[in-house]
Tab-separated table of C-alpha atoms in Angstrom:
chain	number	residue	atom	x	y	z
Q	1	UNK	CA	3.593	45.019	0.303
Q	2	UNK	CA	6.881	46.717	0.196
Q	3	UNK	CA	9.749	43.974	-0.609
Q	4	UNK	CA	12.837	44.357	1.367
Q	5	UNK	CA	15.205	42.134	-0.714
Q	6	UNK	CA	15.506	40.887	-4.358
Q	7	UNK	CA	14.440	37.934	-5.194
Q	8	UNK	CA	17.169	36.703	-7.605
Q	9	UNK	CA	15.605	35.428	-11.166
Q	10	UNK	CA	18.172	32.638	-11.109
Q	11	UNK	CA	16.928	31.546	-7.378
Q	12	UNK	CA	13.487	31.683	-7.974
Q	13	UNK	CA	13.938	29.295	-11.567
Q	14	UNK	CA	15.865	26.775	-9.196
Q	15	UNK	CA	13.361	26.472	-6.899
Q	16	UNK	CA	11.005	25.873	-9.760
Q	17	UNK	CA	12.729	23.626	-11.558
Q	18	UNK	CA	13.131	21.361	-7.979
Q	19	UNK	CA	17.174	21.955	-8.572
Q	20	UNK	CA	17.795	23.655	-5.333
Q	21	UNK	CA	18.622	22.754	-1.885
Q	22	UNK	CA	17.732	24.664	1.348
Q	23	UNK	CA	20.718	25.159	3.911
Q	24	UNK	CA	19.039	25.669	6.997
Q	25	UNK	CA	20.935	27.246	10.294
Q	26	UNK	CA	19.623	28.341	13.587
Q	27	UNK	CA	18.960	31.569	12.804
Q	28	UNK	CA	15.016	30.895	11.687
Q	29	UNK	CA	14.937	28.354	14.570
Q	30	UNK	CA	16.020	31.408	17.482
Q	31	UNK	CA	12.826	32.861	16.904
Q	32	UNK	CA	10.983	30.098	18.962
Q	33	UNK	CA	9.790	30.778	22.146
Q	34	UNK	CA	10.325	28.309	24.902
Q	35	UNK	CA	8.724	27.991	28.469
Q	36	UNK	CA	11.091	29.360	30.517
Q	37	UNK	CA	10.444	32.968	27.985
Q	38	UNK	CA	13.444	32.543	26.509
Q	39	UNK	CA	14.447	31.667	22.432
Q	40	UNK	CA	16.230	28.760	20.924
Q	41	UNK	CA	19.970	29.091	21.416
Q	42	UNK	CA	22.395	30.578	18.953
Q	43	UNK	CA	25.741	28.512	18.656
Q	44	UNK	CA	26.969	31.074	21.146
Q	45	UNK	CA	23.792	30.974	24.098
Q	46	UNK	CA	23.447	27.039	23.208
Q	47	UNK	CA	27.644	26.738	24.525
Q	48	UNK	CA	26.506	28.926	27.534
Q	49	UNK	CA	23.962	27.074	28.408
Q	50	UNK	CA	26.007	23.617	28.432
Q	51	UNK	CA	28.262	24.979	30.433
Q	52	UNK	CA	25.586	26.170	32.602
Q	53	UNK	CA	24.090	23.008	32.845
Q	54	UNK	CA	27.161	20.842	33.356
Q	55	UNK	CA	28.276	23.354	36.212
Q	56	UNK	CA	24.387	22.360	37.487
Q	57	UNK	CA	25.568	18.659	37.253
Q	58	UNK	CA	28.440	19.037	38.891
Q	59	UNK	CA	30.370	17.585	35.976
Q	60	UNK	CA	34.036	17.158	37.064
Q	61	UNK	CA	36.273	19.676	34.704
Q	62	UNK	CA	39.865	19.427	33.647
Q	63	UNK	CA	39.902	23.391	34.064
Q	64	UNK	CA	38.049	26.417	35.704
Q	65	UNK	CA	34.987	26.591	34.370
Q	66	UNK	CA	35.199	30.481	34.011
Q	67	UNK	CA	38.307	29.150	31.191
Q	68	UNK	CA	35.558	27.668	28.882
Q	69	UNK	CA	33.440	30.724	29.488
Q	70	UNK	CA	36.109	32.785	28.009
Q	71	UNK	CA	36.152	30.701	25.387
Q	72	UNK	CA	32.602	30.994	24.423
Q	73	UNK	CA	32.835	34.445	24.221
Q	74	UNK	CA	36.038	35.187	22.744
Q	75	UNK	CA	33.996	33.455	20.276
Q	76	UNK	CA	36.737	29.688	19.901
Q	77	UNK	CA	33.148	27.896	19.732
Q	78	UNK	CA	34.023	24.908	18.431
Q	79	UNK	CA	37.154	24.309	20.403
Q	80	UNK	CA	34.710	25.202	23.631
Q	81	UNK	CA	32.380	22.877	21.891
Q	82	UNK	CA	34.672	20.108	21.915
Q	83	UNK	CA	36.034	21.025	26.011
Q	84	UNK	CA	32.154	20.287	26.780
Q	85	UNK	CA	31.960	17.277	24.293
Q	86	UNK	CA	34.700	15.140	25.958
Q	87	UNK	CA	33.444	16.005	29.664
Q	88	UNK	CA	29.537	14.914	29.521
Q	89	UNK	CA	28.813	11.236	28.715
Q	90	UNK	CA	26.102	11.492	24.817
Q	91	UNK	CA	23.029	9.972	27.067
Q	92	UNK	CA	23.306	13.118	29.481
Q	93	UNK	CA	23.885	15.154	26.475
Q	94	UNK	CA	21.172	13.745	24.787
Q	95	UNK	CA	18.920	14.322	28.234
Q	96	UNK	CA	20.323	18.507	28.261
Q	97	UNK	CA	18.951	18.314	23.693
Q	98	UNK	CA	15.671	17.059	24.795
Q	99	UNK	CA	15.322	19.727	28.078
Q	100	UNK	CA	15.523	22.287	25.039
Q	101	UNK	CA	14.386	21.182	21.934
Q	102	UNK	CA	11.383	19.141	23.437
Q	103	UNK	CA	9.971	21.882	25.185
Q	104	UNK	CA	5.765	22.013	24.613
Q	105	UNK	CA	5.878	25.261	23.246
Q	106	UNK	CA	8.798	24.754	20.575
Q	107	UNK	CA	6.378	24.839	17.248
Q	108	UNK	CA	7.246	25.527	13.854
Q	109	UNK	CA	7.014	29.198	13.355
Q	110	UNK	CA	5.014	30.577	10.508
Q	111	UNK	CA	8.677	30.953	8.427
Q	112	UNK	CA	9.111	26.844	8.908
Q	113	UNK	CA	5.331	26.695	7.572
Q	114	UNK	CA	6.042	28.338	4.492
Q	115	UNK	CA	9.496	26.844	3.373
Q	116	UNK	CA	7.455	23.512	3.782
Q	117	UNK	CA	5.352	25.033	1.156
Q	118	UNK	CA	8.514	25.648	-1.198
Q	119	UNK	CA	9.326	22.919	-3.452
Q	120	UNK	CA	12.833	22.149	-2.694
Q	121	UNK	CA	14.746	19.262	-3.550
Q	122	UNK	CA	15.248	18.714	-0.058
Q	123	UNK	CA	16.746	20.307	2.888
Q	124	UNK	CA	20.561	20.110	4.759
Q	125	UNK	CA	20.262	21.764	8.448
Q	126	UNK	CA	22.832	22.157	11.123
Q	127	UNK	CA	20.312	22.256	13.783
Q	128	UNK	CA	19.339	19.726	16.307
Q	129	UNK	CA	15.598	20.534	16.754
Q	130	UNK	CA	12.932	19.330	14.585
Q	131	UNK	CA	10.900	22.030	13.855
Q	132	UNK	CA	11.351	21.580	10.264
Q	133	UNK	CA	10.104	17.644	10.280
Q	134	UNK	CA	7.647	19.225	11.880
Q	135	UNK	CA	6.204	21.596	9.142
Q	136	UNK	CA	6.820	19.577	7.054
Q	137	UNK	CA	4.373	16.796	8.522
Q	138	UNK	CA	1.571	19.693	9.184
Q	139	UNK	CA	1.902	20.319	5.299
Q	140	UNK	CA	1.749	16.710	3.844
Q	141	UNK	CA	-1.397	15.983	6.055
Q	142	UNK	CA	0.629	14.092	8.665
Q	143	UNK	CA	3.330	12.022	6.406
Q	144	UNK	CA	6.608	12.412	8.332
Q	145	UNK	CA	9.718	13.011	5.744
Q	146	UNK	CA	12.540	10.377	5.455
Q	147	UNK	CA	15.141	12.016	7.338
Q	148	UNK	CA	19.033	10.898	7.249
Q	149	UNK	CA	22.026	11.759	9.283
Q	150	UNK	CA	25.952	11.384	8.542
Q	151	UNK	CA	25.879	7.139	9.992
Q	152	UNK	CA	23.052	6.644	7.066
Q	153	UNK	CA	25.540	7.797	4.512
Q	154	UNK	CA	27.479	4.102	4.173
Q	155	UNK	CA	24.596	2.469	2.779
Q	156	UNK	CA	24.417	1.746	-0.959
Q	157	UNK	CA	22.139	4.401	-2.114
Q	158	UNK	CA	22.334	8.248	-1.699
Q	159	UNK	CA	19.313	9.771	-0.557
Q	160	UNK	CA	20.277	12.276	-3.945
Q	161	UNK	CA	19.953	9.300	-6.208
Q	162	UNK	CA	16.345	8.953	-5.374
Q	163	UNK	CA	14.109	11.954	-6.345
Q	164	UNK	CA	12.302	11.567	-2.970
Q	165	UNK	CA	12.326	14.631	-0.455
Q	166	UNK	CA	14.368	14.198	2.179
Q	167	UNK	CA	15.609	16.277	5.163
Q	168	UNK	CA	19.430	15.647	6.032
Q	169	UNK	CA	20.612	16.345	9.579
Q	170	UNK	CA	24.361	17.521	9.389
Q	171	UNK	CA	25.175	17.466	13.029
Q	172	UNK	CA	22.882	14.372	14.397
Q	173	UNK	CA	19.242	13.954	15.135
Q	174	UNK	CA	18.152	14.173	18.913
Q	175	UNK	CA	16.339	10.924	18.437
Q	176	UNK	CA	19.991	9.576	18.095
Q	177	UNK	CA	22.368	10.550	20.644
Q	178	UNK	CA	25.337	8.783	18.870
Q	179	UNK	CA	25.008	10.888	15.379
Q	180	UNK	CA	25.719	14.148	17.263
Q	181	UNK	CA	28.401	16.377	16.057
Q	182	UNK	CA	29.402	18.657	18.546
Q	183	UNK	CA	33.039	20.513	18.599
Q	184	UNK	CA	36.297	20.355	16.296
Q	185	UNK	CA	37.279	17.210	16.558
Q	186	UNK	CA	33.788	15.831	15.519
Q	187	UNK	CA	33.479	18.221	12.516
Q	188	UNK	CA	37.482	16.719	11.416
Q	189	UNK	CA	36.071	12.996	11.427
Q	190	UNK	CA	33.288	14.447	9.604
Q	191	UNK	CA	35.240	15.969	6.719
Q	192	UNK	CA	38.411	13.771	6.859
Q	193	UNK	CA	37.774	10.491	7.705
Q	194	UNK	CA	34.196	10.039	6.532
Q	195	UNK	CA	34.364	9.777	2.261
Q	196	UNK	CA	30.888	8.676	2.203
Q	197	UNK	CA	30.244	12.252	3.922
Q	198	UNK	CA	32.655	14.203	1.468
Q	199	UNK	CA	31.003	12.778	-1.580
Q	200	UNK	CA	27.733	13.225	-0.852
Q	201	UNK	CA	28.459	16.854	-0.116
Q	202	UNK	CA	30.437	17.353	-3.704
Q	203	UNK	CA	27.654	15.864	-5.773
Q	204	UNK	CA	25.065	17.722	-4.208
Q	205	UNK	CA	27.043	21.400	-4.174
Q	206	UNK	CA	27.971	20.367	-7.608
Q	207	UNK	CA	24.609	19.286	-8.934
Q	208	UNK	CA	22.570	21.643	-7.293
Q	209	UNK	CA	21.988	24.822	-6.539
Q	210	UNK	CA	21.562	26.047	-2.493
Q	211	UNK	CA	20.512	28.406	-0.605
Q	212	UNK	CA	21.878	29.441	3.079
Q	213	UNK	CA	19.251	30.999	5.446
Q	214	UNK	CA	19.706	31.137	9.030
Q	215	UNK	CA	23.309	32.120	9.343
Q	216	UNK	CA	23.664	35.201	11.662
Q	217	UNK	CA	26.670	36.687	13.087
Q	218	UNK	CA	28.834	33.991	14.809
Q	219	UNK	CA	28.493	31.158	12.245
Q	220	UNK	CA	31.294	28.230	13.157
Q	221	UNK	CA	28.999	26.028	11.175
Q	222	UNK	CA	29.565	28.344	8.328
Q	223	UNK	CA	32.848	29.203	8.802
Q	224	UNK	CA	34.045	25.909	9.008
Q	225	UNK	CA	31.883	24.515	6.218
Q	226	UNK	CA	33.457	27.044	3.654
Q	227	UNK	CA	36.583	26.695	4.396
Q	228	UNK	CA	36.720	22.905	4.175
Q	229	UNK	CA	34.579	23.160	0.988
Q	230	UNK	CA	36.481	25.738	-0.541
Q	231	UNK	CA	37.165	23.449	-3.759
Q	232	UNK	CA	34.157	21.809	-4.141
Q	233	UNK	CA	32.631	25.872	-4.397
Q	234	UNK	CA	35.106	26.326	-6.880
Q	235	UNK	CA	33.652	23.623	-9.262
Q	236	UNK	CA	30.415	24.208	-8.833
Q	237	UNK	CA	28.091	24.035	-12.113
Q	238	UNK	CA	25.522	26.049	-10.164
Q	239	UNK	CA	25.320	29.869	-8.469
Q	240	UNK	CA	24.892	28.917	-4.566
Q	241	UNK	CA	22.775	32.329	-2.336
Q	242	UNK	CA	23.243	33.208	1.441
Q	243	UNK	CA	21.121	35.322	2.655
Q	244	UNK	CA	23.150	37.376	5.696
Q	245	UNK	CA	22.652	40.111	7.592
Q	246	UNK	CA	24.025	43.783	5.483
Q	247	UNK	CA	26.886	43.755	8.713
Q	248	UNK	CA	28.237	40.370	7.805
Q	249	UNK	CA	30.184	40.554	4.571
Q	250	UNK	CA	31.913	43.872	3.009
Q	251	UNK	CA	32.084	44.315	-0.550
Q	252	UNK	CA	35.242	42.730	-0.846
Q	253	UNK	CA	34.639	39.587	0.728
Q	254	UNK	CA	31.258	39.443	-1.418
Q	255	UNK	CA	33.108	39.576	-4.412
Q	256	UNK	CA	35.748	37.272	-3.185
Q	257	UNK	CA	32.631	34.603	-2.322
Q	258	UNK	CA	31.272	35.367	-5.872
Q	259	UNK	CA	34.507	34.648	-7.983
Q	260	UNK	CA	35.463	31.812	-5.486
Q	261	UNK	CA	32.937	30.234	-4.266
Q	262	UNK	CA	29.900	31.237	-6.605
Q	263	UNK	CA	28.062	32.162	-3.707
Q	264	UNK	CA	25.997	35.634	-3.791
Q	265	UNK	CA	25.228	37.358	-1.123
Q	266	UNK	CA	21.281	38.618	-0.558
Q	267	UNK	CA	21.448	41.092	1.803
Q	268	UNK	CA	19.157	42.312	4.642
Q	269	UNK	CA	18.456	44.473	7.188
Q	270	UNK	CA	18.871	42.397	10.639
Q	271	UNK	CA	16.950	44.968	12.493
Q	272	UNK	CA	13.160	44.549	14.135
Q	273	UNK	CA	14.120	40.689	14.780
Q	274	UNK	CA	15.631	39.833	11.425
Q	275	UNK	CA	12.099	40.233	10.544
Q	276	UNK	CA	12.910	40.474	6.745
Q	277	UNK	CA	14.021	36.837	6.703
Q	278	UNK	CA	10.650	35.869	6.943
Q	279	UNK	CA	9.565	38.738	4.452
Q	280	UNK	CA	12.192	36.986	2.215
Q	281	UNK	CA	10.858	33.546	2.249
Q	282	UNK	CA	6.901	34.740	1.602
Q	283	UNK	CA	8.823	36.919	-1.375
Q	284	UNK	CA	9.620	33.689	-2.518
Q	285	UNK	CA	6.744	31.611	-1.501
Q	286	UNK	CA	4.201	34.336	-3.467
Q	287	UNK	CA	6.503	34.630	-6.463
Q	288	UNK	CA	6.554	31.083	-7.183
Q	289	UNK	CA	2.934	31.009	-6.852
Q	290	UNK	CA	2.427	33.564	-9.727
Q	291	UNK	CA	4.734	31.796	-11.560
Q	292	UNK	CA	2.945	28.850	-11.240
Q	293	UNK	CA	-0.542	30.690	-12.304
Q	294	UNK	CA	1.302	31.639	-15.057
Q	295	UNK	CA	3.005	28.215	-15.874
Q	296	UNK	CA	6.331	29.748	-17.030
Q	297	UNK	CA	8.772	32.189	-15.426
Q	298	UNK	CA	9.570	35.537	-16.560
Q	299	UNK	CA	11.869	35.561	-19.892
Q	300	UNK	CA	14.352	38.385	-19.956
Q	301	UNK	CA	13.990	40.892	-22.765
Q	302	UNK	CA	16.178	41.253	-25.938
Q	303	UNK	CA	16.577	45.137	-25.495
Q	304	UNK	CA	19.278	46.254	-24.650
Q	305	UNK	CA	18.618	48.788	-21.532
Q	306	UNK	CA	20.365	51.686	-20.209
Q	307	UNK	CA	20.535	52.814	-16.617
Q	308	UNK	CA	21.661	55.859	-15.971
Q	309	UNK	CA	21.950	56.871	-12.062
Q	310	UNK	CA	23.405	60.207	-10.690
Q	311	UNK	CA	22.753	62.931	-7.309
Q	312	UNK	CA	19.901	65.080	-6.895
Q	313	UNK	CA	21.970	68.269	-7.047
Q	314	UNK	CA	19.993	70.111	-10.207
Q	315	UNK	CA	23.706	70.702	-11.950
Q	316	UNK	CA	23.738	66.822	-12.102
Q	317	UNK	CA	20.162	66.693	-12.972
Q	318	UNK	CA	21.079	69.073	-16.209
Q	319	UNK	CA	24.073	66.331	-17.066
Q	320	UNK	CA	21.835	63.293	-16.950
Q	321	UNK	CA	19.550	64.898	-19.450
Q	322	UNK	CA	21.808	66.099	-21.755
Q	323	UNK	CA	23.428	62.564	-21.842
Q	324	UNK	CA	20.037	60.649	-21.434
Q	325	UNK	CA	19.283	62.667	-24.849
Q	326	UNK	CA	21.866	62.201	-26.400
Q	327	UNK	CA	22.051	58.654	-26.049
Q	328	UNK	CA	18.212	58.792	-27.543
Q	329	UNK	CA	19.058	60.266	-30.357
Q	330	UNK	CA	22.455	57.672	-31.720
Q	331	UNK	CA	20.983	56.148	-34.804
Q	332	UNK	CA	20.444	52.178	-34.145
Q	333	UNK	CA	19.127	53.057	-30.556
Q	334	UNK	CA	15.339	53.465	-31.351
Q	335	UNK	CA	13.022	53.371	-29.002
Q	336	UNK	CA	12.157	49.944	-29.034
Q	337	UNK	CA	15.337	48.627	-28.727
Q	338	UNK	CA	16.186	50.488	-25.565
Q	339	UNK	CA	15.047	52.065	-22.351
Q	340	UNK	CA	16.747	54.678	-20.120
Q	341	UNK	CA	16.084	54.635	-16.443
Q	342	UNK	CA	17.032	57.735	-14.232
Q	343	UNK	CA	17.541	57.631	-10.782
Q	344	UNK	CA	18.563	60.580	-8.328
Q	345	UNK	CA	20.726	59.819	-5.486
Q	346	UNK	CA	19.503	62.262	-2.333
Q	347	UNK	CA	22.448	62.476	-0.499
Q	348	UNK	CA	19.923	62.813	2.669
Q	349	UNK	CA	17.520	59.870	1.834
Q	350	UNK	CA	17.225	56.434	4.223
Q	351	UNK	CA	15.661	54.662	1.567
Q	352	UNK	CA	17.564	52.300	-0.584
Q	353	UNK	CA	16.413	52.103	-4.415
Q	354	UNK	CA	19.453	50.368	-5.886
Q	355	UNK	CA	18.895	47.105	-5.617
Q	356	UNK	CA	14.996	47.679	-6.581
Q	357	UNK	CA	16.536	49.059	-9.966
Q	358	UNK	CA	19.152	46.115	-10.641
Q	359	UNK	CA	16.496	42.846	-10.029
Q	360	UNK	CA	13.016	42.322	-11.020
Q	361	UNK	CA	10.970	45.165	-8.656
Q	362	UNK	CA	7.938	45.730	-11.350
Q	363	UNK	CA	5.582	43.021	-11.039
Q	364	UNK	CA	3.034	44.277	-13.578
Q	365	UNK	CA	6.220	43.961	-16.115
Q	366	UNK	CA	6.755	40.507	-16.802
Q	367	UNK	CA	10.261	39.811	-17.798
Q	368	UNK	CA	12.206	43.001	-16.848
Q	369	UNK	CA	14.953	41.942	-14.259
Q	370	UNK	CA	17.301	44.765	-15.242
Q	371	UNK	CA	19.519	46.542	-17.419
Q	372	UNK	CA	22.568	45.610	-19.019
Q	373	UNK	CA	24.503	48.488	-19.473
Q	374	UNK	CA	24.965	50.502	-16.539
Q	375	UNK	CA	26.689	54.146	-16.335
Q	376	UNK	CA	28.073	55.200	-13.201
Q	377	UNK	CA	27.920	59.121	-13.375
Q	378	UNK	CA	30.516	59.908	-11.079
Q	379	UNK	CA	30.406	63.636	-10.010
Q	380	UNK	CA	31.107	65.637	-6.669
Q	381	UNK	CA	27.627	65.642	-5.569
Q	382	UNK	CA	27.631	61.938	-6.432
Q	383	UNK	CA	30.463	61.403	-4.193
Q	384	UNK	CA	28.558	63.374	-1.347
Q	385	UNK	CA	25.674	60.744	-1.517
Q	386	UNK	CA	25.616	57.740	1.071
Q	387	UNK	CA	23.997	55.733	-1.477
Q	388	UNK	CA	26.718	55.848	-3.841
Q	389	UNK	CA	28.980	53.524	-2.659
Q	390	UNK	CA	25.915	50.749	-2.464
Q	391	UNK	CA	24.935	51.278	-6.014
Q	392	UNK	CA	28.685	51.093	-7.064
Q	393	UNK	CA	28.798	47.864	-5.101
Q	394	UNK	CA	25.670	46.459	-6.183
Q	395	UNK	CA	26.576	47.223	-9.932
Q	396	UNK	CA	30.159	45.563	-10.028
Q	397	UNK	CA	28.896	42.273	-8.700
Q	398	UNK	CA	26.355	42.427	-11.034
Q	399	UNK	CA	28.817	43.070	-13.911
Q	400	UNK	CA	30.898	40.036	-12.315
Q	401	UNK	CA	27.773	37.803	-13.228
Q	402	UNK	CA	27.803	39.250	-16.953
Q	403	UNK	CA	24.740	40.924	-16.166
Q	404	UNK	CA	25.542	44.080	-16.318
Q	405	UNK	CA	28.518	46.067	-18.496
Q	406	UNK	CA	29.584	49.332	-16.892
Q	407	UNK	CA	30.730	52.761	-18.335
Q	408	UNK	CA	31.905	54.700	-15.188
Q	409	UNK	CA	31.670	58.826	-16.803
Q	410	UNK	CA	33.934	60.844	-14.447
Q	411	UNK	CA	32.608	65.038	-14.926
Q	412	UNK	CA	35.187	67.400	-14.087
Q	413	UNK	CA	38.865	66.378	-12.381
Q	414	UNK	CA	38.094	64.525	-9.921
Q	415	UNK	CA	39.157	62.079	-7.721
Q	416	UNK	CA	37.770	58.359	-8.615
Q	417	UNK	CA	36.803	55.812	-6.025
Q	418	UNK	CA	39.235	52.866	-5.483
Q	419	UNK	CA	36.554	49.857	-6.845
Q	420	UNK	CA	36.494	52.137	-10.098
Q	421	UNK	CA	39.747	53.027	-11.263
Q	422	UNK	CA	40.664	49.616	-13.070
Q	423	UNK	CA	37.833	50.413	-15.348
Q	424	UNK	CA	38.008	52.111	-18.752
Q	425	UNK	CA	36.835	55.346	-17.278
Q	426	UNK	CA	34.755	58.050	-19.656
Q	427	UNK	CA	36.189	61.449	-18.717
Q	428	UNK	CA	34.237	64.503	-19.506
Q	429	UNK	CA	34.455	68.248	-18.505
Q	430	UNK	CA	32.244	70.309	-15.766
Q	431	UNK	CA	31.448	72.480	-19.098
Q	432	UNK	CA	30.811	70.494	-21.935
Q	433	UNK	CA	28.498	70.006	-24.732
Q	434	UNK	CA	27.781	66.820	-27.108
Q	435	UNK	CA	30.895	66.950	-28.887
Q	436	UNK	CA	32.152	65.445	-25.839
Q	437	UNK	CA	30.147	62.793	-26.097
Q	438	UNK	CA	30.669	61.537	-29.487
Q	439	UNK	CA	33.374	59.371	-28.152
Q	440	UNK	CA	30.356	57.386	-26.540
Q	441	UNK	CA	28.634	56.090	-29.548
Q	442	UNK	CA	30.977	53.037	-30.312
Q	443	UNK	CA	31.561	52.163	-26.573
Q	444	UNK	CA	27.911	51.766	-26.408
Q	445	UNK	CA	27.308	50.040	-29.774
Q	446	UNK	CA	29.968	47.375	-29.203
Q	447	UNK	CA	28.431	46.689	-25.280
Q	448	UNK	CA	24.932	46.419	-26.517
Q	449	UNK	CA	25.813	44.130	-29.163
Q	450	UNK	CA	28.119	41.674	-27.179
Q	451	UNK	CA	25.323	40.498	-25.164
């Protein structure tokens, strides 16, 4: 089965070693189908609906109606949130949770099943269904797991000083009407007047490593969460993952979330359904299953490795071999102490190879998860591809992790993209023969050996 995301080596140890936390949002839980036909509610259709209902209820506003509306989808959610907080009493709020979230046909989906078969150290949601207590209970044989909310947190023990499993419910448990965080001046108390709740949130982004899935396009939950946690990201001992939809985040604010935060981005392709979140979670759910047949995870190599990647235009096909040659041939690179990988850019293909040649894509080669020196050839058919700016992209955040050291070789005079030109760039002509090259041989010596 085709994978449509990399599985980062890092993640997947995590999970192994029971060091990682799952950060659930409602983006798994919108795939549920209710009654009435219709999915879960986003943040966005779960406002609408309120207000729907409270219109039903003839709940007396301070405003038009239509205000809040415009609210909702300006997208101010949380200050919306907190109009609709402050004008329905929390038993008839509790009454509109339960018309939703205890509908019959509201079952854990067969993504809920197999994160319940992951062995994370536990799991922090924002959502207000129970769909993941759920799978969770089919999985243990019917044992429901301890699960805690924010009033829970002023006892003497953390539920992270036991090594129990435990589910912790962010924004309040429909069971308890009072624990329910709805709107901005609910999420302040929260993370300004509750220190039980601020601790427990530094020790366990600083002790752990998590992983985001669920978060879609209009995340206030998110949003709100990073920017209040900005500092605690910033210490971190451990490399946090979101997995988001390829429309969410630009290059620059990846990078910006990876130097800040030490939060990577996994990318994927939202289409079909966001049907590649749940090819992402049986990615993970099979490869920690091999690993455990095999009782260790994949080691990375000692080689050093070369990747070489460049158009499909047969004058750049001629410069890749001459370098890929002569790169073969510099005394101290035998064969067994690297490997050249060459990969042509069609300027006209759909199908995206880059991130299949930067993470661990072989499965019948244990231990490769990529090279670590990477050259960029940059030439005017290069430039023409729509590939090139991804494998750029993919490359620099890679070399941000240490993973990867780049040598960007620029053929001809041309002009060099903007994420490139505060590199040490390798200039060579359109005509030119190994001579040019010699300049190459101590660049690559010193990268390979400062590993």
């Amino acid at each position: 089965m085709k994978k449509s995301q990399n599985i980062p080596i890092d993640l997947i140890e995590s999970i192994r070693k029971g060091e990682c936390i799952l950060f659930l949002a409602s983006g798994l839980s919108s795939q549920v189908i209710r009654s009435n036909g219709e999915r879960l509610p986003s943040w966005t259709s779960f406002l609408k609906e309120l207000l729907i209902w409270a219109e039903t209820k003839r709940v007396p506003f301070n405003s038009d109606p239509d205000e809040i509306r415009e609210m909702i989808d300006k997208g101010n959610l949380l200050m919306a949130a907190q109009e609709l907080q402050e004008l329905i009493n929390p038993n008839e709020f509790g009454d509109f949770l339960n018309g939703i979230f205890r509908d019959k046909k509201v079952k854990p989906t067969e993504s809920h099943n197999l994160l319940a078969q992951i062995p994370f150290r536990s799991i922090l949601t924002t959502n207000y269904d129970t769909l993941i207590e759920g799978a969770y209970t089919i999985s243990s044989g019917g044992q429901i797991p301890k699960t805690f909310t924010q009033l829970d947190l002023d006892a003497a023990l953390s539920p992270l000083r036991k090594k129990d499993f435990f589910i912790f419910k962010m924004h309040g448990d429909i069971d308890r009407p009072n624990t329910i965080v709805l709107g901005t001046r609910s999420y302040n108390n929260l993370m300004y007047k509750s220190p039980e709740y601020l601790s427990f949130l530094e020790t366990l982004f600083t002790t752990h490593t998590v992983l985001f899935i669920g978060f879609g396009g209009s995340d206030p939950d998110l949003d709100y969460l990073m920017d209040r946690l900005s500092t605690i990201f910033s210490r971190t001992l451990n490399k946090h993952f979101i997995l988001a939809p390829k429309t969410k985040f630009n290059f620059t604010e990846r990078r910006r979330m990876l130097l800040d935060k030490r939060l990577e981005v996994i990318e994927y392709d939202p289409k079909n359904n966001h049907q590649e979140v749940h090819t992402f979670i049986e990615d993970i759910h099979r490869i920690l299953n091999k690993a455990k047949e095999l009782e260790a995870a994949p080691e990375v190599p000692q080689d050093t490795l070369i990747m070489m990647i460049s158009s499909s235009g047969s004058a750049d096909h001629k410069i890749s071999d001459v370098i890929t040659e002569f790169i073969s041939n510099i005394d101290g690179f035998e064969a067994n102490h690297w490997a050249n990988l060459n990969h042509y850019l069609d300027p006209t293909a759909e199908d995206d190879r880059i991130k299949e040649l930067l993470e661990d894509e072989d499965e019948d080669e244990e231990g490769y998860i990529g090279p670590t020196i990477g050259i960029i050839l940059i030439t005017e058919n290069a430039l023409k591809s729509i590939r090139f700016d991804t494998y750029v992209e993919e490359m620099l955040l890679k070399q941000l992790e240490e993973k990867i050291k780049i040598i960007p070789i620029v053929v001809g005079n041309i002009e060099v993209p903007y994420k490139l030109r505060n590199y040490l760039l390798f200039k060579i002509p359109k005509k030119f023969n190994e001579s040019h090259l010699e300049k190459l041989i101590p660049i690559l010596k010193t990268l390979s050996s400062n590993k």
